[in-house]
Amino acid sequence: MKRHLTEQELIEYRFKLASDAQMGEIGGHLGECGQCRGELGRLARKFAALDLLHEEIKASEDLISQVVEQAGQPRRIRLAAYRKLPAWAGAAAAVLVVGLLLVVSNLPKSDLYKEPVARGPGIAGIDEKETLAPYKFAAEGVGGFGMRPTADLAEPGISEQAPFAPASAIELVTLPRRDNVQLTIYNSADLTLVRERRNLTLKRGWNWLQFMWANTLIDPTSLSLEPLEKGDEIDIQQLVFPARLRELGRWLIRSEVSGQVPFEITYFTSGLSWRAFYMGTLGRDEKTMQMKGYVVVGNNSGEDYEDAQTRLIVGQVHLLDQIAELAARQYAYGRPGAEVVMLEEALDAGGIHLANGLFAPGVVELKQAVELLDRKEIKKEGLSEYFLYTIEGTETIPHQWGKRLLSFEAEDIKVDSLYKYDEERWGDQTIRFVKFANDKDHNLGETPIPDGDVRIYSQADDIGHLSYVGGTSVKYIPVSEEVELDLGPARLVKVEPVLMSFKTDNYMFDTKKEIAGWDEIRSWDMKLTNTRELPVEIEITRGFGTAYWTLRMDAKDVDYKKHDATHARFELKLGPRTKRTLGYTVTTYHGVREEAMSK
Amino acid sequence: MVNTDKSLIDAHCGGDRTAFGELVRRYGDSVLGYLMRMTGNREQAEDLFQETFKRVHEKAHTFRGLGFKNWLFRIATNAAIDGLRRQKRLRVVSLNQSVVCSDENCDELGAVTAADCCDASDEAIRAEQTVQVRQAVDELPAKQRATLVLAYYQQLSYSEVAEVMGCSTGTVKVQMSRALRTLARRLPDTSGGAQ
């Protein structure tokens, strides 16, 4: 074997996973190659870490006795007995259980701690965490999620020297349950600002608060902790990410007070997203529409958010770092002990920019950034459209769940049905539009309408059956803005242009007797057909390929408007089940005739 | 005279309660050790321990007399994988994660606990490395983890592991190889730390 051995080959050799032939071949190579021997040695040292879990584990006599006793009471028999219990026995048992719970809840907490209820971390389900953890802390002498008052608490002064690390496990406080939580979802950047309030029980002196972000998409660099009360007596000194402990951080808090203090914790996470969609139902006369707006919020952040107030941000947020990428790091800043960085933001047209260079070493002051982000309000001027969309009340959004929430509902929105024909844009198809405005006249206008898909239905009959008319996606609609929903090609309203005649005229010649200019005169008949039961409004746009043109309508009741330099536009109404021909003659000027025309 | 596993099982099936107790004592430590390494949590391991021997008790009549230990570990493996699957459904690791615990049962805080009992920084580093190893093993898929624990910690041969896992030796080697390659990336470097 002339090449060096791969890591896989070395592992298979080290753990005798390779076939005999391969073992011989690898062994032969190792005999000759110092580099591969060195690599094998490195791997062996690496795998030596596995021996750290080689501790001797003994099954206690209690456990064995329980198992043996259990074996002496076959389950089948117990189940059979249970099934035979009459209904009154179940009710009596329930009363007993409730009574027992009441008694237990009134016991001193130190008694409760003696119960063998403690469970290891990381594996406990949420119920275990939430119900068992307080008991454990209660046993330490301070209720709730506090910590045991240690000997130094009795001392009048607090050591000025901040501790390097917690002296023991008991010195650590974990985050208790949230009292409330607010999510602000910046959809465009896969970014959610989470603000949550929790009550921490502090002792007077130095406190360590430990948190983990394993299996979540929380950006640990963005974590910020602020006391909501007694701010002058509580000092958040530092946030440390201990070496070799994955996805775990500790805040060091110096407190002049002892007891429960409300804190606000803010951080960014990714994995939460939202999208809006709308359902419109046209009335029978298609002059009014009922519209419902929905928002679907999805949670893949790894974290459950219970009773969260949810706010959605419409607008573009540009980030230097992707939050999901930050969250995936083993250590918050790439390596343990690295500098804590300051996150600032720069506001720019079109949204918020977290621009390069604004990450400076220092103490975490994300709060400023958070407040800046948070106080953005509706701006409708220029390019900086930015809107905060708050969902009323609170919602529980568990991990991997999506939730559809009604965002608004409006009745009797006046709409105009409009059919458009523009060969250059849609070929020979007539396209149907529904037009309305996001304003009070249309029973809307309370808030801008975020981007989303719109589906329009119409009432097919008097008993409320609906038929699908069409769907489109809309861009952000500011208040007072008109919107036209493109519902796709119409089959019942047709526009067919027919060229009736073409001639050239007014030739002009230069000094060499060559043609220098001429006119082209075309006569068109636009054959319009409305096979619907309703009158319709049609807008026809015609292009001439030159800015030098004149147009003469055959009919007197319809006129044209110059849409732009090269296009004319006709607008007319067509009655139900009507056909009509709209004729016009257009003259285009070419060569030196352009000059003549412009004069 | 030492009773064989088979004779103890037969006696248990015949209604001898002491026979079952002897079996539990004989294999209790290794089964509990196996389940501890599978779950990383004493409480859960003890639950699964009880579940394992309950299944042994209920299925004793189906044991055919070849390799009680492998049969037992097969039951323990199934119980552990079922348990891990249940736990996976429930698992929500969050800022609320309970990592404060008593000195005895808290792996996450092993580092701190160790530091508490001994000032030597080596001890603290060693405890932190233990946490990392525990985490690396915990992150393996259940079958890879079971293979690793059976082969490395319980020191079963690959063919015995195959029997326990109900698959071929080749499959066991593939699982083992994958587990080790993953661990090679995740295990801490202990050469410079405490020895």
Coordinates of C-alpha atoms in Angstrom, one line a residue, chain A residues 7-8 11-12 15-18 43 45-47 49-55 57-59 61 63-64 66-72 75 113 116 118-123 126 129 133 136-137 166-169 172-177 196 198 210-212 214-216 218 243-247 250 267 302-304 330-331, chain B residues 17 20-21 24-25 28-29 32-33 36-37 39-44 46-47 49-50 53-54 57-58 87 90-103 105-109 112-113 115-116 125-126 128-135 137 139 148 152-153 158 173 176-177 180-181 183-184 187-191:
Chain A
E7 CA -8.9 7.7 9.2
Q8 CA -11.5 5.1 8.5
I11 CA -10.2 3.2 13.0
E12 CA -11.1 -0.2 11.5
F15 CA -11.0 -1.7 16.6
K16 CA -10.5 -4.8 14.5
L17 CA -13.3 -4.0 12.2
A18 CA -11.4 -4.7 9.0
L43 CA -6.5 8.3 17.3
R45 CA -5.3 8.9 22.4
K46 CA -8.5 10.4 21.1
F47 CA -10.4 7.3 21.8
A49 CA -11.4 9.7 26.2
L50 CA -14.0 7.0 26.0
D51 CA -12.5 5.4 29.1
L52 CA -13.8 8.4 31.1
L53 CA -17.2 6.7 31.1
H54 CA -15.7 3.5 32.3
E55 CA -16.8 4.0 35.9
I57 CA -21.8 1.0 38.2
K58 CA -23.5 -1.0 40.9
A59 CA -27.1 -1.9 41.0
E61 CA -29.9 -3.8 46.7
L63 CA -33.3 -1.7 43.0
I64 CA -32.7 -5.4 42.9
Q66 CA -37.8 -3.8 43.7
V67 CA -37.3 -5.8 40.5
V68 CA -37.6 -9.1 42.3
E69 CA -40.7 -7.9 44.0
Q70 CA -42.2 -6.7 40.8
A71 CA -41.5 -10.1 39.3
G72 CA -43.5 -11.6 42.1
R75 CA -48.8 -7.5 35.8
Y113 CA -36.7 17.2 48.7
P116 CA -36.3 10.6 45.4
A118 CA -34.5 14.3 41.3
R119 CA -33.6 13.5 37.7
G120 CA -30.5 14.1 35.6
P121 CA -30.4 17.0 33.2
G122 CA -30.5 16.8 29.5
I123 CA -32.7 13.9 29.4
I126 CA -40.3 19.1 29.9
K129 CA -38.0 19.8 34.3
A133 CA -36.6 21.4 39.5
K136 CA -34.7 20.6 44.2
F137 CA -34.1 24.2 44.7
P166 CA -18.8 28.6 40.3
A167 CA -17.4 26.9 43.4
S168 CA -19.8 24.0 43.1
A169 CA -22.9 22.8 41.2
L172 CA -25.6 27.6 39.8
V173 CA -29.0 28.8 39.1
T174 CA -30.8 27.8 35.9
L175 CA -33.3 29.9 34.1
P176 CA -36.8 29.3 35.6
R177 CA -39.9 29.2 33.5
E196 CA -38.9 37.0 27.7
R198 CA -38.4 35.4 34.1
Q210 CA -26.4 29.0 33.7
F211 CA -28.2 28.5 30.4
M212 CA -27.9 26.1 27.5
A214 CA -28.4 22.8 22.8
N215 CA -30.7 21.6 20.0
T216 CA -32.0 25.1 19.5
I218 CA -30.6 30.4 19.4
A243 CA -14.0 25.9 27.9
R244 CA -14.9 22.4 26.6
L245 CA -18.6 22.7 27.7
R246 CA -20.7 22.7 24.6
E247 CA -23.6 24.9 24.1
R250 CA -23.0 31.3 32.4
Y267 CA -31.9 37.0 22.2
G302 CA -36.0 23.9 18.7
E303 CA -37.7 25.8 21.4
D304 CA -41.4 25.8 22.5
Q330 CA -20.0 24.8 19.5
Y331 CA -18.8 27.9 21.4
Chain B
R17 CA -38.6 -16.6 43.3
F20 CA -35.0 -14.8 39.6
G21 CA -33.4 -12.7 42.3
V24 CA -30.9 -10.1 38.7
R25 CA -28.0 -10.0 41.1
G28 CA -27.6 -6.4 37.6
D29 CA -24.4 -4.4 37.5
L32 CA -27.4 -1.2 34.8
G33 CA -24.0 -0.1 33.5
M36 CA -26.5 4.1 32.2
R37 CA -24.1 4.4 29.2
T39 CA -29.1 6.9 28.6
G40 CA -26.5 8.9 30.5
N41 CA -29.0 9.2 33.3
R42 CA -29.2 7.1 36.4
E43 CA -32.9 7.6 37.0
Q44 CA -33.8 6.7 33.5
E46 CA -33.0 2.4 36.7
D47 CA -36.4 2.7 35.1
F49 CA -33.5 -1.7 34.4
Q50 CA -36.8 -2.5 35.9
F53 CA -36.2 -7.5 34.1
K54 CA -39.9 -7.2 34.0
H57 CA -39.8 -12.2 33.9
E58 CA -42.6 -12.1 31.4
Q87 CA -37.6 10.5 25.4
L90 CA -40.7 14.5 24.7
R91 CA -37.3 16.1 24.6
V92 CA -37.3 19.9 24.5
V93 CA -34.0 21.2 25.3
S94 CA -34.3 24.9 26.0
L95 CA -33.1 27.7 28.1
N96 CA -35.3 26.2 30.8
Q97 CA -33.2 23.0 30.7
S98 CA -32.8 21.8 34.2
V99 CA -29.1 21.6 34.7
V100 CA -29.1 22.3 38.3
C101 CA -29.1 19.2 40.3
S102 CA -27.7 17.4 43.2
D103 CA -24.1 16.5 43.2
N105 CA -26.8 12.9 39.5
C106 CA -25.7 15.8 37.4
D107 CA -23.5 14.9 34.5
E108 CA -23.7 18.4 33.0
L109 CA -22.3 19.9 36.1
V112 CA -18.3 21.9 38.7
T113 CA -18.9 19.1 41.1
A115 CA -14.1 21.3 41.2
D116 CA -16.0 21.4 44.4
I125 CA -10.8 19.4 33.3
R126 CA -11.3 15.7 33.5
E128 CA -15.5 18.6 31.8
Q129 CA -14.0 16.1 29.4
T130 CA -16.3 13.4 30.9
V131 CA -19.3 15.7 30.1
Q132 CA -18.0 16.0 26.5
V133 CA -17.6 12.3 26.1
R134 CA -21.0 11.7 27.6
Q135 CA -22.4 14.3 25.2
V137 CA -21.9 9.3 23.0
E139 CA -25.5 12.3 20.3
L148 CA -20.5 1.0 20.8
Y152 CA -16.5 -1.2 23.9
Y153 CA -17.9 -0.9 27.4
Y158 CA -18.9 -8.3 17.5
K173 CA -19.1 -3.5 12.2
M176 CA -19.4 0.6 15.0
S177 CA -17.3 2.1 12.3
L180 CA -16.2 5.7 15.9
R181 CA -15.8 8.0 13.0
L183 CA -16.7 10.1 17.9
A184 CA -13.3 10.8 16.3
L187 CA -14.3 13.4 21.4
P188 CA -12.2 15.9 23.4
D189 CA -8.4 15.6 23.2
T190 CA -7.5 14.2 26.5
S191 CA -3.8 13.9 25.9

